[in-house]
Amino acid sequence: MIDTQRAVEASARNGAPVCEFPDGDSRFLYVCVVQPESGNPIEVLEDLLQQARGLSARTRVRSLGEDRGYRLEDATAVVIGHPATLDPVPLEAWMRRRLASGTSLKCLSREGPLALAMAISDRVGCAPGRTRYDRGPDGRVRVEAFELHVAEHCNLRCANCCNMSPLVARHFLSIAEVKTICSRMAGAVVADVLKIMGGEPLLHPEIAAIIEVLRSSGLGDRVRLFTNGLLLPSMPDAFWEALDEMTISNYSSAPLKPRVLQMARDRSRRHGFVLNVKPVNEFSQVLSPRFESDDGKTRKTFARCWLKHRCLVVRQGRFYMCTRAAYADDFLHHVAHQEPPAGTTLDRSGDGISIDDPDLPGRIEAYMNREEPLGACRYCFGGDGEVEPHYQLTRDDVARGVLSRALS
Ligand code: SF4
Ligand code: SF4
């Protein structure tokens, strides 16, 4: 059995480029990237992290014989190898803000230029190290992530949008609604990362104020906004000043202009927020028009599903472990689908929990630990959906209730 920490340290010290499963064991992807050119060390590190993200993406990992991506959030050990002349403190501080709280991070000096090495855990089934959800001393359930969809509609129409944005009506959460959700949920859960998502959150006219509400909610340790970036050039200073973290999904079917990305980088340095730019050129299929009658297959999909740990959301007054369950009714309303066979009913009553439940923390603890699939899992691919190149749907596709042309 490989000693993960020692292997990553050796890789960072050695500085040889690596992207592999040693001994064919796909539980950990080992990556090492090196930047021969010198430059501003933080900018070099930023570039190395971007390279590591590219190497761990599903498209690249497929060449190693595994058809799934590995995420930096699942890195268990990260080591920065730096020349002895460089002060590691700012490098470590910069990297720490970009890693999950449980990731071990170390700097060591090496001969040669900056190198970044990491071991990224397989995320199928459950998050690294998590076997069950428990309530802490404050009575709250610690979760990896919790998201709010502050604008459900979007200015793009991506096929296989996880949140059904092309199919749902224009809808904003008001500041009062955000405050109510935060106050109810903050008594029941605490999230490593609080995600502001959509739809496209920048469409919300009060997005800067919403960021502030979430930051002071006590519901999460970090607040991260996700955007397709199209509206960034028109955002006011108040928005940039409010940000803690921002992830830009740069879609191949609607790519951002280089000057917009550069402006976001400049703003990130000026205002001190964490910026991640994620190139996205493919999407997995999300919900299926086919009803899965086989109990064993549904259980397997649920057991392997990583989304139930990362895509927790409140929608329309109910808490869901995944966005697909939250939007399943919209999918079934708009998309032509197979009905359950005669004599079978689709019970979705337990798919979510009312946030007004008097025992919300206890209900959430039991719900997050359940081993029974949700009703929505009958129509869901979980994390195992086929991959399609990223593309935009037409208005006609949307009018016909198409979320994926391959599945229509
Ligand atoms: S940018 Fe695309 S994937 Fe993201 S919410 Fe909009 S339609 Fe969905
Ligand atoms: S509906 Fe089931 S399989 Fe689909 S994302 Fe949610 S928990 Fe996973």
Short mmCIF file of C-alpha atoms and ligand atoms in Angstrom, two decimals:
data_model
loop_
_atom_site.label_atom_id
_atom_site.label_comp_id
_atom_site.label_asym_id
_atom_site.label_seq_id
_atom_site.Cartn_x
_atom_site.Cartn_y
_atom_site.Cartn_z
CA MET A 1 0.00 0.00 0.00
CA ILE A 2 1.39 3.39 -1.04
CA ASP A 3 2.03 5.96 1.68
CA THR A 4 0.18 8.84 0.00
CA GLN A 5 1.87 11.69 1.84
CA ARG A 6 5.38 10.34 1.28
CA ALA A 7 4.67 9.62 -2.38
CA VAL A 8 3.45 13.18 -2.99
CA GLU A 9 6.43 14.67 -1.17
CA ALA A 10 8.83 12.55 -3.22
CA SER A 11 7.05 13.63 -6.39
CA ALA A 12 7.28 17.34 -5.50
CA ARG A 13 10.95 17.00 -4.60
CA ASN A 14 11.73 15.08 -7.75
CA GLY A 15 9.76 17.49 -9.95
CA ALA A 16 9.10 15.05 -12.80
CA PRO A 17 5.72 15.62 -14.49
CA VAL A 18 3.28 12.90 -13.44
CA CYS A 19 -0.37 12.00 -14.02
CA GLU A 20 -0.92 8.38 -13.12
CA PHE A 21 -2.51 5.64 -11.04
CA PRO A 22 0.49 3.87 -9.54
CA ASP A 23 0.06 0.11 -9.71
CA GLY A 24 -3.22 0.62 -11.57
CA ASP A 25 -4.97 1.59 -8.30
CA SER A 26 -7.54 4.23 -9.22
CA ARG A 27 -8.42 5.21 -5.65
CA PHE A 28 -5.89 8.04 -5.94
CA LEU A 29 -4.79 10.02 -8.96
CA TYR A 30 -1.25 11.31 -8.56
CA VAL A 31 -0.40 14.52 -10.36
CA CYS A 32 2.81 16.53 -10.48
CA VAL A 33 3.29 19.63 -12.61
CA VAL A 34 6.37 21.79 -12.99
CA GLN A 35 6.85 25.24 -14.46
CA PRO A 36 10.27 25.61 -16.04
CA GLU A 37 9.79 29.33 -16.76
CA SER A 38 10.36 31.70 -13.90
CA GLY A 39 8.05 34.58 -13.09
CA ASN A 40 5.93 35.92 -10.27
CA PRO A 41 5.74 32.85 -7.96
CA ILE A 42 2.03 33.27 -7.23
CA GLU A 43 1.23 33.56 -10.93
CA VAL A 44 3.38 30.47 -11.60
CA LEU A 45 1.53 28.59 -8.84
CA GLU A 46 -1.81 29.74 -10.30
CA ASP A 47 -0.77 28.34 -13.64
CA LEU A 48 0.39 25.05 -12.07
CA LEU A 49 -2.93 24.65 -10.30
CA GLN A 50 -4.74 25.25 -13.58
CA GLN A 51 -2.57 22.57 -15.23
CA ALA A 52 -3.31 20.12 -12.42
CA ARG A 53 -7.03 20.81 -12.81
CA GLY A 54 -6.76 20.08 -16.55
CA LEU A 55 -4.89 16.80 -15.97
CA SER A 56 -7.46 15.59 -13.45
CA ALA A 57 -10.46 16.34 -15.69
CA ARG A 58 -12.51 13.44 -17.01
CA THR A 59 -11.35 14.03 -20.59
CA ARG A 60 -7.72 13.53 -19.63
CA VAL A 61 -8.22 10.76 -17.09
CA ARG A 62 -9.96 8.69 -19.75
CA SER A 63 -6.56 8.11 -21.37
CA LEU A 64 -5.56 6.34 -18.13
CA GLY A 65 -8.43 3.89 -18.48
CA GLU A 66 -10.90 5.47 -16.01
CA ASP A 67 -13.96 7.30 -17.28
CA ARG A 68 -14.36 9.85 -14.51
CA GLY A 69 -12.86 13.12 -13.39
CA TYR A 70 -10.98 13.77 -10.17
CA ARG A 71 -11.59 17.05 -8.37
CA LEU A 72 -9.16 19.29 -6.59
CA GLU A 73 -11.69 19.47 -3.73
CA ASP A 74 -10.85 15.79 -3.15
CA ALA A 75 -7.09 16.29 -2.97
CA THR A 76 -5.90 14.60 0.19
CA ALA A 77 -2.26 15.69 0.08
CA VAL A 78 -0.74 18.67 -1.73
CA VAL A 79 2.95 19.54 -1.70
CA ILE A 80 4.59 22.63 -3.18
CA GLY A 81 8.23 22.08 -4.09
CA HIS A 82 9.99 25.44 -4.25
CA PRO A 83 13.53 26.72 -4.75
CA ALA A 84 15.26 27.34 -1.41
CA THR A 85 15.52 31.03 -2.28
CA LEU A 86 11.72 31.44 -2.28
CA ASP A 87 9.75 32.26 0.87
CA PRO A 88 7.13 29.49 1.12
CA VAL A 89 4.78 31.39 3.46
CA PRO A 90 2.87 33.38 0.80
CA LEU A 91 2.77 30.32 -1.47
CA GLU A 92 1.26 28.20 1.28
CA ALA A 93 -1.25 30.91 2.25
CA TRP A 94 -2.34 31.32 -1.38
CA MET A 95 -2.79 27.59 -1.88
CA ARG A 96 -4.53 27.04 1.46
CA ARG A 97 -7.42 29.26 0.37
CA ARG A 98 -7.95 27.08 -2.69
CA LEU A 99 -8.09 23.69 -0.98
CA ALA A 100 -10.71 21.92 1.08
CA SER A 101 -10.23 22.22 4.83
CA GLY A 102 -9.24 18.56 5.22
CA THR A 103 -6.47 18.61 2.62
CA SER A 104 -2.95 18.39 3.99
CA LEU A 105 -0.65 21.04 2.54
CA LYS A 106 3.11 21.18 2.82
CA CYS A 107 5.94 23.19 1.28
CA LEU A 108 9.42 21.76 0.85
CA SER A 109 12.49 23.13 -0.86
CA ARG A 110 13.87 21.45 -3.93
CA GLU A 111 16.54 22.04 -6.50
CA GLY A 112 14.91 23.47 -9.59
CA PRO A 113 11.78 25.50 -10.35
CA LEU A 114 8.39 25.42 -8.62
CA ALA A 115 6.64 22.05 -8.67
CA LEU A 116 3.15 21.18 -7.47
CA ALA A 117 2.30 17.58 -6.56
CA MET A 118 -0.90 16.10 -5.21
CA ALA A 119 -2.88 12.94 -4.62
CA ILE A 120 -6.56 13.28 -5.48
CA SER A 121 -8.99 10.80 -4.02
CA ASP A 122 -11.66 9.01 -5.99
CA ARG A 123 -14.98 10.69 -5.20
CA VAL A 124 -17.36 7.89 -6.19
CA GLY A 125 -19.83 7.08 -3.42
CA CYS A 126 -18.77 9.46 -0.72
CA ALA A 127 -16.36 12.18 0.15
CA PRO A 128 -12.92 11.16 1.40
CA GLY A 129 -13.02 9.96 4.93
CA ARG A 130 -16.78 10.40 5.36
CA THR A 131 -18.71 7.35 6.40
CA ARG A 132 -21.70 9.05 8.02
CA TYR A 133 -23.11 12.43 8.91
CA ASP A 134 -23.19 13.37 12.59
CA ARG A 135 -24.34 16.35 14.59
CA GLY A 136 -21.52 18.27 16.25
CA PRO A 137 -21.47 19.75 19.77
CA ASP A 138 -23.53 22.69 18.49
CA GLY A 139 -26.22 20.26 17.29
CA ARG A 140 -25.58 20.99 13.63
CA VAL A 141 -24.73 18.54 10.86
CA ARG A 142 -21.43 19.31 9.15
CA VAL A 143 -21.75 19.04 5.35
CA GLU A 144 -19.34 19.64 2.53
CA ALA A 145 -21.36 22.15 0.60
CA PHE A 146 -24.71 23.85 0.60
CA GLU A 147 -26.02 25.86 -2.32
CA LEU A 148 -28.62 28.50 -2.96
CA HIS A 149 -29.97 29.17 -6.45
CA VAL A 150 -30.56 32.88 -6.24
CA ALA A 151 -31.66 33.14 -9.87
CA GLU A 152 -33.08 29.94 -11.32
CA HIS A 153 -33.07 31.13 -14.92
CA CYS A 154 -29.97 31.71 -16.99
CA ASN A 155 -28.60 33.70 -19.91
CA LEU A 156 -27.32 30.45 -21.47
CA ARG A 157 -29.17 27.27 -22.46
CA CYS A 158 -26.59 24.54 -21.80
CA ALA A 159 -27.66 21.02 -22.70
CA ASN A 160 -27.68 18.77 -19.61
CA CYS A 161 -27.81 21.70 -17.21
CA CYS A 162 -27.96 20.06 -13.80
CA ASN A 163 -30.38 22.68 -12.49
CA MET A 164 -32.77 22.53 -15.46
CA SER A 165 -32.27 26.26 -16.03
CA PRO A 166 -33.23 26.15 -19.71
CA LEU A 167 -36.57 24.61 -18.69
CA VAL A 168 -37.54 26.60 -15.60
CA ALA A 169 -39.29 29.96 -15.38
CA ARG A 170 -37.56 33.23 -14.52
CA HIS A 171 -37.26 33.28 -10.73
CA PHE A 172 -35.20 35.20 -8.19
CA LEU A 173 -34.89 34.58 -4.47
CA SER A 174 -35.59 37.83 -2.64
CA ILE A 175 -33.23 39.06 0.06
CA ALA A 176 -35.95 38.29 2.63
CA GLU A 177 -36.22 34.71 1.35
CA VAL A 178 -32.45 34.27 1.45
CA LYS A 179 -32.41 35.52 5.06
CA THR A 180 -35.21 33.13 6.05
CA ILE A 181 -33.50 30.14 4.45
CA CYS A 182 -30.18 31.06 6.05
CA SER A 183 -31.67 31.49 9.49
CA ARG A 184 -33.55 28.18 9.34
CA MET A 185 -30.64 26.24 7.87
CA ALA A 186 -27.94 27.80 10.06
CA GLY A 187 -29.54 26.10 13.05
CA ALA A 188 -29.30 22.71 11.40
CA VAL A 189 -26.20 22.50 9.20
CA VAL A 190 -22.82 24.10 8.77
CA ALA A 191 -21.13 23.82 5.38
CA ASP A 192 -17.46 23.81 4.44
CA VAL A 193 -18.48 25.84 1.40
CA LEU A 194 -21.58 27.91 0.85
CA LYS A 195 -22.26 28.13 -2.88
CA ILE A 196 -24.15 30.90 -4.65
CA MET A 197 -25.42 29.39 -7.85
CA GLY A 198 -28.26 29.42 -10.33
CA GLY A 199 -29.21 29.62 -13.10
CA GLU A 200 -26.94 32.57 -13.47
CA PRO A 201 -26.53 34.41 -10.15
CA LEU A 202 -25.19 37.57 -11.77
CA LEU A 203 -28.65 38.15 -13.24
CA HIS A 204 -29.83 38.90 -9.69
CA PRO A 205 -30.12 42.70 -9.31
CA GLU A 206 -29.06 42.51 -5.63
CA ILE A 207 -26.28 39.96 -5.89
CA ALA A 208 -23.75 42.01 -3.88
CA ALA A 209 -26.23 42.28 -0.99
CA ILE A 210 -26.95 38.55 -1.20
CA ILE A 211 -23.25 37.74 -0.90
CA GLU A 212 -23.13 39.87 2.25
CA VAL A 213 -26.18 38.09 3.72
CA LEU A 214 -24.57 34.69 3.15
CA ARG A 215 -21.22 35.80 4.52
CA SER A 216 -22.80 36.86 7.80
CA SER A 217 -25.23 33.92 8.01
CA GLY A 218 -23.00 31.54 10.00
CA LEU A 219 -24.14 28.82 7.62
CA GLY A 220 -20.80 28.22 5.93
CA ASP A 221 -17.08 28.69 6.41
CA ARG A 222 -16.52 30.08 2.91
CA VAL A 223 -18.80 31.69 0.33
CA ARG A 224 -18.19 30.83 -3.31
CA LEU A 225 -20.08 32.28 -6.25
CA PHE A 226 -20.37 30.32 -9.50
CA THR A 227 -20.94 32.12 -12.78
CA ASN A 228 -20.70 31.64 -16.52
CA GLY A 229 -18.98 35.04 -16.50
CA LEU A 230 -20.95 36.67 -19.31
CA LEU A 231 -22.11 39.57 -17.14
CA LEU A 232 -18.79 40.21 -15.36
CA PRO A 233 -17.87 43.28 -17.43
CA SER A 234 -20.99 45.09 -16.18
CA MET A 235 -20.60 44.28 -12.48
CA PRO A 236 -20.18 47.25 -10.12
CA ASP A 237 -17.36 47.69 -7.59
CA ALA A 238 -19.68 46.65 -4.74
CA PHE A 239 -19.93 43.18 -6.28
CA TRP A 240 -16.17 42.72 -6.59
CA GLU A 241 -15.62 44.00 -3.07
CA ALA A 242 -18.18 41.56 -1.62
CA LEU A 243 -16.60 38.42 -3.13
CA ASP A 244 -14.70 35.81 -1.11
CA GLU A 245 -14.37 33.25 -3.88
CA MET A 246 -15.56 33.05 -7.45
CA THR A 247 -15.51 30.12 -9.87
CA ILE A 248 -15.98 30.95 -13.53
CA SER A 249 -17.20 28.07 -15.68
CA ASN A 250 -15.78 28.89 -19.09
CA TYR A 251 -17.96 26.88 -21.45
CA SER A 252 -16.58 25.81 -24.79
CA SER A 253 -19.92 26.60 -26.45
CA ALA A 254 -19.98 30.15 -25.00
CA PRO A 255 -16.33 30.99 -24.28
CA LEU A 256 -15.39 34.18 -22.51
CA LYS A 257 -13.19 36.70 -24.24
CA PRO A 258 -9.57 36.66 -22.97
CA ARG A 259 -9.96 40.29 -21.89
CA VAL A 260 -12.88 39.33 -19.59
CA LEU A 261 -10.82 36.58 -17.97
CA GLN A 262 -7.91 38.97 -17.57
CA MET A 263 -10.20 41.56 -15.99
CA ALA A 264 -11.43 38.92 -13.51
CA ARG A 265 -7.82 38.02 -12.65
CA ASP A 266 -6.93 41.67 -12.17
CA ARG A 267 -9.98 42.16 -9.94
CA SER A 268 -9.11 39.06 -7.95
CA ARG A 269 -5.67 40.45 -7.14
CA ARG A 270 -7.00 43.93 -6.40
CA HIS A 271 -9.86 42.79 -4.13
CA GLY A 272 -8.19 39.67 -2.68
CA PHE A 273 -10.81 37.08 -3.56
CA VAL A 274 -10.05 33.53 -4.71
CA LEU A 275 -10.62 33.06 -8.43
CA ASN A 276 -10.93 29.70 -10.15
CA VAL A 277 -11.47 29.43 -13.87
CA LYS A 278 -12.81 26.06 -14.97
CA PRO A 279 -12.75 25.25 -18.67
CA VAL A 280 -15.83 23.11 -19.42
CA ASN A 281 -16.06 21.31 -22.73
CA GLU A 282 -18.36 18.45 -21.84
CA PHE A 283 -21.32 17.69 -19.58
CA SER A 284 -22.63 14.41 -18.23
CA GLN A 285 -26.24 13.50 -18.83
CA VAL A 286 -28.26 14.23 -15.70
CA LEU A 287 -31.85 12.98 -15.63
CA SER A 288 -33.18 10.23 -17.85
CA PRO A 289 -36.56 10.08 -19.56
CA ARG A 290 -36.53 6.37 -18.74
CA PHE A 291 -37.97 5.10 -15.44
CA GLU A 292 -35.59 2.62 -13.83
CA SER A 293 -37.68 -0.25 -12.50
CA ASP A 294 -34.78 -2.33 -11.27
CA ASP A 295 -34.36 -1.77 -7.53
CA GLY A 296 -30.79 -3.08 -7.54
CA LYS A 297 -29.68 -0.69 -10.29
CA THR A 298 -31.35 2.26 -8.56
CA ARG A 299 -29.62 1.40 -5.29
CA LYS A 300 -26.29 1.14 -7.05
CA THR A 301 -26.72 4.52 -8.73
CA PHE A 302 -27.61 6.09 -5.38
CA ALA A 303 -24.73 4.41 -3.55
CA ARG A 304 -22.20 5.59 -6.13
CA CYS A 305 -23.63 9.08 -6.40
CA TRP A 306 -21.27 11.85 -5.26
CA LEU A 307 -23.76 14.63 -5.94
CA LYS A 308 -25.68 13.82 -2.77
CA HIS A 309 -22.69 15.12 -0.79
CA ARG A 310 -21.95 18.21 -2.88
CA CYS A 311 -25.19 19.56 -4.29
CA LEU A 312 -27.32 20.11 -1.17
CA VAL A 313 -29.89 22.82 -1.79
CA VAL A 314 -33.04 24.45 -0.46
CA ARG A 315 -35.73 25.05 -3.05
CA GLN A 316 -39.33 26.09 -2.53
CA GLY A 317 -39.07 25.63 1.23
CA ARG A 318 -37.60 22.14 1.12
CA PHE A 319 -34.08 20.86 1.75
CA TYR A 320 -32.72 18.34 -0.77
CA MET A 321 -29.49 16.34 -0.79
CA CYS A 322 -29.15 17.04 -4.52
CA THR A 323 -30.31 19.55 -7.07
CA ARG A 324 -31.68 16.83 -9.31
CA ALA A 325 -34.28 15.85 -6.75
CA ALA A 326 -35.08 19.54 -6.25
CA TYR A 327 -35.78 20.01 -9.96
CA ALA A 328 -37.12 16.55 -10.86
CA ASP A 329 -40.71 17.82 -11.03
CA ASP A 330 -39.69 20.47 -13.57
CA PHE A 331 -37.91 17.82 -15.64
CA LEU A 332 -40.90 15.48 -15.54
CA HIS A 333 -43.25 18.35 -16.37
CA HIS A 334 -41.32 19.52 -19.44
CA VAL A 335 -39.55 16.45 -20.80
CA ALA A 336 -41.38 13.54 -22.42
CA HIS A 337 -40.68 10.55 -20.20
CA GLN A 338 -41.66 6.98 -19.46
CA GLU A 339 -44.25 6.60 -16.73
CA PRO A 340 -43.73 4.00 -13.96
CA PRO A 341 -45.12 0.60 -15.00
CA ALA A 342 -48.71 -0.26 -14.05
CA GLY A 343 -48.95 -1.06 -10.35
CA THR A 344 -45.83 0.98 -9.49
CA THR A 345 -46.04 4.45 -8.04
CA LEU A 346 -43.25 6.95 -7.87
CA ASP A 347 -43.09 8.08 -4.26
CA ARG A 348 -41.20 11.37 -4.05
CA SER A 349 -42.61 12.45 -0.69
CA GLY A 350 -39.35 11.70 1.13
CA ASP A 351 -37.07 13.31 -1.47
CA GLY A 352 -36.84 16.52 0.53
CA ILE A 353 -37.54 17.91 4.02
CA SER A 354 -39.52 21.02 4.92
CA ILE A 355 -37.18 23.62 6.38
CA ASP A 356 -39.99 24.46 8.83
CA ASP A 357 -39.76 21.00 10.40
CA PRO A 358 -39.48 21.54 14.19
CA ASP A 359 -36.69 18.93 14.38
CA LEU A 360 -34.78 20.06 11.29
CA PRO A 361 -31.26 19.06 12.50
CA GLY A 362 -32.44 15.56 13.49
CA ARG A 363 -34.39 15.12 10.26
CA ILE A 364 -31.42 16.23 8.17
CA GLU A 365 -29.03 13.91 10.02
CA ALA A 366 -31.29 10.92 9.32
CA TYR A 367 -31.96 12.01 5.74
CA MET A 368 -28.27 12.45 4.89
CA ASN A 369 -27.46 9.01 6.31
CA ARG A 370 -30.25 7.20 4.49
CA GLU A 371 -29.35 4.15 2.45
CA GLU A 372 -32.63 4.06 0.53
CA PRO A 373 -32.55 5.88 -2.81
CA LEU A 374 -34.75 8.89 -3.40
CA GLY A 375 -37.75 8.65 -5.68
CA ALA A 376 -35.92 10.93 -8.12
CA CYS A 377 -33.10 8.37 -8.43
CA ARG A 378 -35.45 6.31 -10.62
CA TYR A 379 -34.96 8.92 -13.35
CA CYS A 380 -31.36 9.86 -12.57
CA PHE A 381 -27.95 8.83 -13.84
CA GLY A 382 -26.28 10.01 -10.63
CA GLY A 383 -22.59 10.56 -11.34
CA ASP A 384 -22.54 7.93 -14.06
CA GLY A 385 -24.28 9.76 -16.92
CA GLU A 386 -22.86 9.49 -20.42
CA VAL A 387 -20.65 12.39 -21.38
CA GLU A 388 -21.69 14.69 -24.23
CA PRO A 389 -19.69 17.53 -25.77
CA HIS A 390 -20.89 20.82 -24.33
CA TYR A 391 -23.41 22.64 -26.51
CA GLN A 392 -26.19 25.17 -26.34
CA LEU A 393 -29.80 24.21 -26.85
CA THR A 394 -31.89 26.20 -29.32
CA ARG A 395 -35.12 27.96 -28.37
CA ASP A 396 -36.87 25.27 -30.37
CA ASP A 397 -35.17 22.51 -28.29
CA VAL A 398 -36.38 24.20 -25.12
CA ALA A 399 -39.91 24.67 -26.47
CA ARG A 400 -39.97 20.93 -27.22
CA GLY A 401 -38.79 20.10 -23.67
CA VAL A 402 -35.34 18.89 -24.71
CA LEU A 403 -32.55 18.92 -22.14
CA SER A 404 -30.28 16.58 -24.08
CA ARG A 405 -30.73 15.95 -27.79
CA ALA A 406 -29.20 12.48 -27.39
CA LEU A 407 -31.96 11.56 -24.94
CA SER A 408 -34.90 13.19 -26.69
S1 SF4 B 1 -24.57 28.44 -17.47
FE1 SF4 B 1 -25.37 26.59 -18.41
S2 SF4 B 1 -25.05 25.00 -16.86
FE2 SF4 B 1 -24.86 26.97 -15.81
S3 SF4 B 1 -26.93 27.38 -15.05
FE3 SF4 B 1 -26.75 28.38 -17.06
S4 SF4 B 1 -27.60 26.87 -18.49
FE4 SF4 B 1 -27.13 25.79 -16.59
S1 SF4 B 2 -31.51 11.87 -7.62
FE1 SF4 B 2 -30.37 10.20 -6.60
S2 SF4 B 2 -28.80 9.55 -8.05
FE2 SF4 B 2 -29.61 11.54 -8.73
S3 SF4 B 2 -28.22 13.05 -7.89
FE3 SF4 B 2 -29.88 12.81 -6.43
S4 SF4 B 2 -29.21 11.22 -4.99
FE4 SF4 B 2 -27.87 11.14 -6.78
#
